[in-house]
Coordinates of C-alpha atoms and ligand atoms in Angstrom, one line a residue:
M8 CA 188.8 71.6 60.1
S9 CA 190.0 70.5 63.8
I10 CA 187.3 68.0 64.3
Q11 CA 189.9 64.1 64.6
L12 CA 188.7 60.7 63.7
L13 CA 189.4 57.4 66.1
V14 CA 188.6 54.2 63.9
I15 CA 188.1 51.6 66.6
A16 CA 188.9 48.2 64.7
K17 CA 189.3 44.4 64.9
E18 CA 192.8 43.7 64.4
G19 CA 193.2 41.0 61.2
S20 CA 188.9 42.2 59.5
A21 CA 189.6 44.6 56.5
D22 CA 193.2 46.4 55.6
W23 CA 192.1 48.6 58.3
E24 CA 195.6 50.9 57.6
K25 CA 194.7 51.5 53.7
V26 CA 191.3 52.8 54.7
C27 CA 192.8 54.9 57.7
A28 CA 195.5 56.8 54.8
Y29 CA 192.2 56.9 52.6
M30 CA 190.6 58.9 55.4
N31 CA 194.1 61.3 57.3
R32 CA 194.2 62.4 53.8
R33 CA 191.1 64.3 54.6
L34 CA 190.8 64.6 58.2
S35 CA 193.4 63.4 61.0
T36 CA 192.6 60.1 61.6
Q37 CA 193.8 57.7 64.5
L38 CA 194.1 54.0 64.4
V39 CA 193.8 51.6 67.5
Y40 CA 192.6 47.9 68.1
T41 CA 191.8 48.1 71.7
T42 CA 189.5 50.0 73.9
S43 CA 191.2 50.6 76.5
E44 CA 193.5 52.4 74.1
A45 CA 190.2 54.2 72.7
Y46 CA 188.8 55.6 76.1
Q47 CA 192.6 57.2 76.7
I48 CA 192.5 59.1 73.5
L49 CA 188.6 59.7 73.2
R50 CA 189.4 60.9 76.9
K51 CA 192.5 63.7 75.9
E52 CA 191.7 64.6 72.6
P53 CA 189.7 66.4 70.4
I54 CA 187.8 63.0 68.4
G55 CA 184.3 64.3 67.1
I56 CA 183.6 60.7 65.1
V57 CA 184.2 57.3 66.1
L58 CA 184.3 54.5 63.0
A59 CA 183.9 51.1 65.8
E60 CA 183.4 47.8 65.0
Y61 CA 180.1 46.1 66.2
D62 CA 181.3 43.4 66.9
L63 CA 184.5 43.9 69.2
P64 CA 186.1 41.0 71.0
K65 CA 184.6 41.5 74.7
V66 CA 182.4 44.8 74.0
N67 CA 179.0 44.4 72.3
G68 CA 179.1 48.3 69.5
I69 CA 176.0 49.3 72.4
K70 CA 178.1 48.7 75.5
L71 CA 181.4 50.9 73.3
L72 CA 178.5 53.6 72.1
K73 CA 177.5 53.9 76.0
K74 CA 181.0 54.3 77.3
I75 CA 182.1 56.2 73.9
K76 CA 179.0 59.5 74.5
A77 CA 179.3 58.6 78.4
I78 CA 183.2 60.3 77.6
K79 CA 181.7 62.8 75.5
P80 CA 178.8 62.9 74.2
S81 CA 178.6 65.3 71.0
I82 CA 180.9 62.4 69.6
E83 CA 179.4 61.3 66.0
V84 CA 179.7 57.3 66.6
I85 CA 179.3 55.2 62.8
F86 CA 179.9 51.1 62.6
L87 CA 180.4 48.6 60.7
S88 CA 179.1 44.9 60.8
K89 CA 179.6 41.7 59.2
N90 CA 176.5 41.3 59.8
I91 CA 173.2 43.6 60.2
T92 CA 169.8 42.8 61.6
L93 CA 167.5 44.8 61.5
T94 CA 166.8 44.9 65.4
K95 CA 170.6 45.2 65.9
A96 CA 169.8 48.4 63.5
I97 CA 167.4 49.7 65.2
E98 CA 168.9 49.4 69.3
A99 CA 171.9 51.0 67.6
M100 CA 170.0 53.9 66.5
K101 CA 167.9 54.4 69.9
E102 CA 171.2 54.2 71.6
G103 CA 172.4 57.3 69.3
A104 CA 174.4 55.9 66.4
Y105 CA 175.0 58.5 64.1
D106 CA 175.0 54.9 60.9
I107 CA 175.7 51.5 60.6
Y108 CA 176.8 49.7 57.5
E109 CA 177.9 46.6 56.3
F110 CA 181.1 45.1 55.5
P111 CA 182.6 45.2 53.0
I112 CA 183.9 48.8 54.2
N113 CA 183.4 51.3 50.7
P114 CA 185.7 54.8 52.2
K115 CA 184.6 57.0 50.0
L116 CA 180.9 56.5 51.2
I117 CA 181.7 56.2 54.8
M118 CA 184.1 59.2 54.0
T119 CA 180.2 61.3 53.2
V120 CA 178.4 59.6 55.8
I121 CA 181.4 61.3 58.2
G122 CA 181.1 64.4 56.4
K123 CA 177.5 64.9 56.7
A124 CA 178.3 63.0 60.8
I125 CA 181.1 66.2 61.1
E126 CA 178.5 68.7 60.5
K127 CA 175.5 67.9 62.4
Q128 CA 178.5 68.1 64.8
S129 CA 179.5 72.0 64.6
L130 CA 175.8 72.4 64.7
Y131 CA 175.6 71.4 68.2
L132 CA 178.7 72.0 69.0
E133 CA 178.1 75.6 67.7
K134 CA 175.0 76.0 70.2
E135 CA 177.0 74.1 72.3
E136 CA 179.4 77.5 72.8
L137 CA 176.7 79.7 72.7
Q138 CA 174.7 78.2 75.0
R139 CA 178.2 78.8 77.8
K140 CA 178.5 82.7 76.1
V141 CA 174.7 83.1 76.7
K142 CA 175.4 81.7 80.6
Q143 CA 179.0 84.0 81.1
K144 CA 177.1 87.0 79.6
F145 CA 174.7 86.6 82.1
D146 CA 174.5 84.1 84.9
P147 CA 171.0 85.5 87.2
G148 CA 173.8 85.2 90.4
K149 CA 174.8 88.2 88.6
I150 CA 172.7 90.1 90.5
I151 CA 173.8 90.8 93.8
G152 CA 171.6 91.8 96.4
R153 CA 170.3 90.4 99.6
S154 CA 168.3 93.3 99.9
K155 CA 164.2 93.2 100.3
T156 CA 164.2 95.6 97.3
L157 CA 166.9 94.3 95.0
N158 CA 165.9 91.2 95.5
R159 CA 162.2 92.2 94.5
V160 CA 164.1 93.8 91.6
I161 CA 165.5 90.3 90.9
E162 CA 162.1 88.5 91.0
V163 CA 160.8 90.9 88.7
V164 CA 163.7 90.1 86.0
S165 CA 163.2 86.5 86.2
S166 CA 159.3 86.9 85.8
V167 CA 158.8 89.5 83.4
A168 CA 162.8 88.3 80.7
P169 CA 160.7 85.2 78.7
K170 CA 157.7 87.5 78.6
N171 CA 158.2 89.3 75.5
V172 CA 157.5 93.2 76.8
N173 CA 159.1 96.3 76.4
I174 CA 160.1 97.7 79.8
L175 CA 161.0 100.5 81.7
I176 CA 164.4 101.0 83.8
K177 CA 164.5 104.0 86.2
G178 CA 167.2 104.3 88.4
E179 CA 171.3 106.5 89.2
T180 CA 173.4 106.2 87.8
G181 CA 175.7 103.1 88.8
T182 CA 172.6 101.4 89.8
G183 CA 172.4 98.2 87.3
K184 CA 169.9 98.9 84.8
E185 CA 172.4 98.5 82.5
L186 CA 173.2 94.9 84.1
V187 CA 169.2 93.8 84.4
A188 CA 168.8 94.7 81.1
S189 CA 171.2 92.5 79.9
A190 CA 169.4 90.4 82.2
I191 CA 166.1 90.4 80.9
H192 CA 167.7 89.2 77.3
Y193 CA 170.0 87.1 78.4
N194 CA 167.8 85.1 79.6
S195 CA 164.3 85.9 77.5
P196 CA 163.7 83.2 73.6
R197 CA 165.9 86.1 72.6
A198 CA 169.4 85.5 73.9
G199 CA 170.4 84.0 71.1
K200 CA 169.9 86.3 68.9
S201 CA 171.0 90.4 69.7
F202 CA 171.6 92.4 72.2
V203 CA 172.7 95.6 71.1
K204 CA 173.0 98.8 73.0
V205 CA 172.6 102.6 72.0
N206 CA 173.7 105.6 74.4
C207 CA 171.4 108.0 73.3
G208 CA 172.5 110.4 75.1
A209 CA 175.3 109.8 73.8
F210 CA 174.5 111.9 70.0
S211 CA 173.4 115.2 68.8
E212 CA 170.0 114.4 67.2
G213 CA 170.5 113.7 64.0
V214 CA 173.2 111.4 64.5
L215 CA 171.2 109.0 67.1
E216 CA 168.5 108.9 64.4
S217 CA 171.0 107.6 61.7
E218 CA 172.3 105.5 64.3
L219 CA 168.8 103.8 65.0
F220 CA 167.2 103.8 62.1
G221 CA 170.4 103.6 58.9
H222 CA 170.9 105.7 56.6
E223 CA 170.8 105.3 53.4
K224 CA 173.7 106.9 50.2
G225 CA 174.0 110.6 50.3
A226 CA 171.1 111.1 53.1
F227 CA 173.1 113.7 54.5
T228 CA 176.5 115.7 53.6
G229 CA 179.2 113.0 54.5
A230 CA 176.4 109.9 54.4
I231 CA 178.8 108.4 51.8
T232 CA 178.2 104.7 51.9
A233 CA 174.8 103.2 53.3
R234 CA 174.3 101.8 56.7
V235 CA 172.1 99.5 59.1
G236 CA 171.3 101.3 62.5
R237 CA 170.0 99.6 65.1
F238 CA 167.1 99.3 65.0
E239 CA 168.0 96.0 61.8
M240 CA 170.9 95.2 64.2
A241 CA 169.2 93.8 66.6
D242 CA 166.6 92.0 64.6
G243 CA 164.9 89.3 66.7
G244 CA 166.9 90.7 69.3
T245 CA 167.2 93.0 72.4
L246 CA 167.6 96.4 71.3
F247 CA 168.6 98.7 74.6
L248 CA 167.9 102.7 74.9
D249 CA 170.0 104.3 77.7
E250 CA 169.1 107.2 78.8
I251 CA 166.0 107.6 76.8
G252 CA 164.7 110.6 78.7
D253 CA 167.9 112.6 76.6
I254 CA 165.8 112.0 72.7
S255 CA 163.9 114.9 71.4
L256 CA 160.3 114.9 70.5
S257 CA 161.1 114.9 66.8
T258 CA 162.7 111.5 67.6
Q259 CA 160.6 109.9 69.7
I260 CA 157.3 110.3 67.0
K261 CA 160.0 107.8 65.0
L262 CA 160.5 105.6 67.4
L263 CA 156.9 105.8 68.6
R264 CA 155.9 104.6 64.8
V265 CA 158.4 101.7 65.6
L266 CA 156.2 100.1 68.7
Q267 CA 153.5 100.7 67.5
E268 CA 153.6 99.3 63.7
R269 CA 157.5 97.9 63.7
E270 CA 158.4 99.6 60.8
F271 CA 160.6 102.2 60.3
E272 CA 162.7 103.8 56.7
R273 CA 166.4 104.3 56.8
V274 CA 167.0 108.1 56.8
G275 CA 166.7 109.1 53.1
G276 CA 165.9 105.9 52.4
N277 CA 162.2 104.9 51.1
K278 CA 161.9 101.4 51.5
T279 CA 159.8 100.3 54.6
L280 CA 162.3 98.6 56.7
K281 CA 160.3 95.5 59.1
V282 CA 162.3 94.1 62.6
D283 CA 161.3 92.0 65.6
V284 CA 162.7 94.3 68.3
R285 CA 162.2 94.0 71.9
L286 CA 163.2 97.3 73.7
I287 CA 164.1 97.9 77.0
A288 CA 164.8 101.5 77.7
A289 CA 166.3 103.0 80.6
T290 CA 166.5 106.6 82.7
N291 CA 167.8 108.2 85.8
K292 CA 164.9 111.3 85.0
D293 CA 162.0 111.6 85.4
L294 CA 159.7 110.8 83.2
S295 CA 156.9 111.8 84.3
K296 CA 157.8 115.0 85.0
L297 CA 159.4 115.7 81.9
I298 CA 155.2 114.5 80.0
V299 CA 154.4 117.1 82.2
E300 CA 156.9 119.6 81.3
G301 CA 155.9 118.8 77.6
K302 CA 159.5 117.4 76.7
F303 CA 158.3 113.8 76.6
R304 CA 155.6 112.7 74.7
E305 CA 153.4 110.5 77.4
D306 CA 151.9 108.1 74.1
L307 CA 155.7 107.0 73.9
F308 CA 155.7 106.9 77.3
Y309 CA 152.7 103.9 77.8
R310 CA 154.4 102.0 75.0
L311 CA 158.2 102.1 76.6
N312 CA 156.5 101.2 80.3
V313 CA 154.7 97.8 79.9
V314 CA 156.6 97.2 82.9
H315 CA 158.5 99.5 85.4
I316 CA 161.4 98.4 87.0
E317 CA 163.1 100.9 89.0
I318 CA 166.0 100.1 90.9
P319 CA 166.5 101.6 94.4
P320 CA 169.8 104.2 94.9
L321 CA 172.3 102.0 97.4
R322 CA 172.2 104.4 100.3
E323 CA 168.5 103.1 100.3
R324 CA 169.5 99.3 99.9
K325 CA 172.8 99.5 102.1
D326 CA 172.4 95.8 103.4
D327 CA 173.6 94.9 100.2
I328 CA 177.2 96.9 100.8
P329 CA 177.7 93.5 102.5
L330 CA 177.8 91.3 99.7
L331 CA 178.6 93.4 97.0
V332 CA 182.0 94.4 98.9
T333 CA 183.0 90.5 99.7
T334 CA 181.9 90.0 95.5
F335 CA 184.2 92.6 94.2
I336 CA 187.2 90.7 96.4
N337 CA 187.4 87.6 95.2
K338 CA 186.4 89.1 91.4
L339 CA 189.2 91.0 91.3
N340 CA 191.4 88.3 93.3
E341 CA 190.9 86.2 91.5
E342 CA 190.9 88.6 88.1
K343 CA 194.8 90.7 88.9
G344 CA 195.4 87.5 91.6
Y345 CA 195.1 89.9 94.4
K346 CA 194.9 87.5 97.9
I347 CA 192.8 90.1 100.3
K348 CA 190.3 87.6 102.3
G349 CA 188.1 91.0 103.2
I350 CA 187.6 94.5 104.2
S351 CA 188.3 95.9 108.3
K352 CA 185.7 96.5 110.6
E353 CA 186.1 100.7 110.5
A354 CA 186.6 100.2 106.9
M355 CA 183.0 98.9 106.4
R356 CA 181.5 100.8 109.2
I357 CA 183.0 103.6 106.5
L358 CA 181.3 101.6 103.6
M359 CA 178.3 101.4 105.4
N360 CA 178.2 105.5 106.2
Y361 CA 179.1 106.7 102.5
R362 CA 176.1 108.6 100.7
W363 CA 177.8 106.6 97.7
P364 CA 175.6 109.3 94.6
G365 CA 177.5 106.7 92.1
N366 CA 176.0 103.3 93.4
V367 CA 176.9 100.0 92.4
R368 CA 179.9 101.0 90.5
E369 CA 181.5 103.5 92.9
L370 CA 181.4 101.0 95.4
E371 CA 183.5 98.5 93.2
N372 CA 185.9 101.4 92.1
A373 CA 186.7 102.1 95.5
I374 CA 187.4 98.2 96.5
E375 CA 189.0 98.1 93.4
S376 CA 191.5 100.7 94.3
A377 CA 191.5 99.9 98.2
M378 CA 192.9 95.7 96.8
A379 CA 195.3 97.9 94.4
L380 CA 197.1 99.7 97.1
T381 CA 197.4 97.8 99.9
D382 CA 199.6 95.3 100.5
K383 CA 198.4 93.2 102.9
E384 CA 195.9 90.6 103.6
I385 CA 193.0 93.2 105.0
I386 CA 192.3 96.3 103.3
Q387 CA 192.3 98.3 106.6
S388 CA 190.2 102.1 106.4
T389 CA 193.8 104.0 105.1
Y390 CA 193.4 102.6 101.4
L391 CA 190.4 103.6 100.7
P392 CA 190.1 106.5 98.5
A393 CA 190.8 109.8 100.2
F394 CA 187.4 111.1 99.3
L395 CA 185.0 108.6 101.5
L396 CA 187.5 109.4 104.5
M397 CA 186.8 113.1 105.1
P398 CA 184.3 113.5 107.6
S399 CA 182.3 115.1 104.8
S400 CA 181.3 112.4 102.6
Q401 CA 179.6 111.1 106.2
E402 CA 176.2 110.7 107.0
V403 CA 175.7 112.9 109.7
D404 CA 173.0 113.3 112.1
F405 CA 171.5 116.6 111.3
Y406 CA 169.3 117.4 108.6
Q407 CA 170.2 120.6 106.1
I408 CA 167.1 121.9 105.2
P409 CA 167.1 123.3 101.3
K410 CA 166.7 126.6 100.9
N411 CA 162.7 127.6 98.9
L412 CA 161.1 124.6 100.0
T413 CA 157.2 125.0 100.9
L414 CA 156.2 123.5 104.7
P415 CA 154.4 120.0 103.0
E416 CA 157.9 120.2 100.5
M417 CA 159.7 119.7 103.4
E418 CA 156.9 117.4 105.4
I419 CA 157.5 115.0 101.9
E420 CA 161.6 115.7 102.4
I421 CA 162.0 114.8 105.9
I422 CA 159.2 111.2 105.7
K423 CA 161.7 110.4 103.1
L424 CA 164.9 110.8 104.3
T425 CA 163.7 109.6 107.4
L426 CA 162.5 106.5 105.5
E427 CA 165.9 106.0 103.0
R428 CA 167.8 106.1 107.2
T429 CA 164.7 103.4 108.0
G430 CA 165.3 101.4 105.3
G431 CA 161.9 101.9 103.9
N432 CA 160.7 100.5 107.4
K433 CA 157.7 102.6 108.2
S434 CA 156.8 100.6 112.1
K435 CA 160.1 102.5 113.0
A436 CA 160.6 105.8 110.2
A437 CA 156.8 106.6 112.2
K438 CA 158.3 105.6 115.5
Q439 CA 161.4 108.0 114.9
L440 CA 158.6 111.0 113.6
G441 CA 157.1 111.0 116.4
I442 CA 153.1 109.8 114.2
G443 CA 151.5 107.4 114.2
L444 CA 151.8 104.0 111.9
R445 CA 148.5 105.2 109.8
T446 CA 149.5 108.3 109.8
L447 CA 152.9 107.8 107.7
Q448 CA 150.6 105.1 105.7
R449 CA 148.8 108.0 104.7
K450 CA 151.5 110.4 103.0
V451 CA 153.9 108.5 102.1
Ligands
ATP27 N1 174.1 94.5 91.9 C1 174.7 94.8 91.1 N2 175.1 93.7 91.4 C2 176.7 93.4 90.8 N3 177.8 94.3 90.4 C3 176.3 95.1 90.0 C4 175.5 95.6 90.2 N4 174.4 96.7 90.2 C5 175.4 97.4 89.5 N5 177.3 96.7 89.3 C6 178.0 96.9 88.8 O1 178.2 98.7 88.7 C7 178.6 98.4 87.5 C8 177.9 99.6 87.0 O2 176.5 99.6 86.9 P1 175.5 99.3 84.7 O3 176.0 99.9 83.8 O4 174.3 98.8 84.8 O5 174.6 100.7 85.6 P2 174.2 101.7 85.2 O6 172.8 101.6 86.4 O7 173.5 101.1 83.7 O8 175.1 103.4 85.5 P3 174.6 104.5 83.5 O9 173.2 105.5 84.7 O10 176.0 105.1 85.6 O11 175.0 104.5 83.2 C9 178.4 97.7 86.5 O12 179.7 96.9 86.5 C10 177.6 96.4 87.0 O13 178.1 95.5 86.5
MG28 MG1 174.1 102.4 82.2

């Protein structure tokens, strides 16, 4: 046990040396006779419990207690006093003392009390540690962006996180779907429980089912032991199903049942298991199209898609790029000890003109690579990855017409592209297209 005890005593009031020797056999104990020494130790050492005389010269118990709590609120203070009155006891407890006892001191009794105080404190420390971890994992500031569209995403995240609804996140690769899912979990009342991830696209049908629901020993050849599935692991917490568009129709039926009835069986098992899991699913596919093609169940879609969050690709919110670049530079400076101050105008222009098919992840990788290569304080364009420097990678000012498009389809493509280029600004887009705003709105 790393928790330590500090005894603050009045000289000659009891056989303190003997008492402390007794305590020290059970937990690391220090004895001081002045409060100034006590405060010094409390500031520097991992003291968890203080055993103090209530009536010390110059300072009364309540004052001492307040001072100790101000140094470290988690410390438990146990008092000893020559004459306890009811008012004194009540006042001490009200101020947060753990307990108060009368002399003569009974080391055995005090040791039991200390044991209980330590238990209480461990719980407190565990909670603190958990809160610290949660904060570290998700501090809302981690979703970086200043564009209108991303701010809208952040707003939706904060408003739905505490509500126990299933969520479907749609977005291209690298747009931050997992980041958003974890943000939701760590801002929900389930934050203290597990956030479990499954990449549905990474498993074959049979393996995915045993991954999700677990299996019993002997369920299939190779199932030598029973296995707990991700649903069980996520009980009380959140299950993040990535690439949900990739699951087979038969797995979809099983998933639907868990969503509807909150129960399932392990593969090869006949015991019905109950779970309380919040589902967040993500996909970069167009599920409505899969529904039309008969590849995705509509009923499952509605169960998953209670709230829909769409993260736009980076090329449609280019005003996020400068802030993301600064954030990544700062983060990598800290992590890798670099001393890079910024990026040249030319390099930024190149970053702004690229289409970023790999979105934020691709941008982060490009910055990391440039930072590793550069030996200057400012990243020059020559240090950017080669693919960014090729003329073909930069957005050009002509539009290539995809093959096999009908005229109406072409119109849709051109409207989409213009809106993309104007950052979703409809008036600007209408002007560029040479049509009225009303006409554009109708077509959109
Ligand atoms: N808005 C953002 N602010 C800060 N970092 C971001 C942002 N969006 C994405 N990232 C970072 O980009 C990387 C990719 O994000 P994430 O893994 O969440 O994407 P994804 O949509 O799940 O991608 P995939 O579809 O490929 O799984 C991560 O390192 C993530 O932290
Ligand atoms: Mg992902």
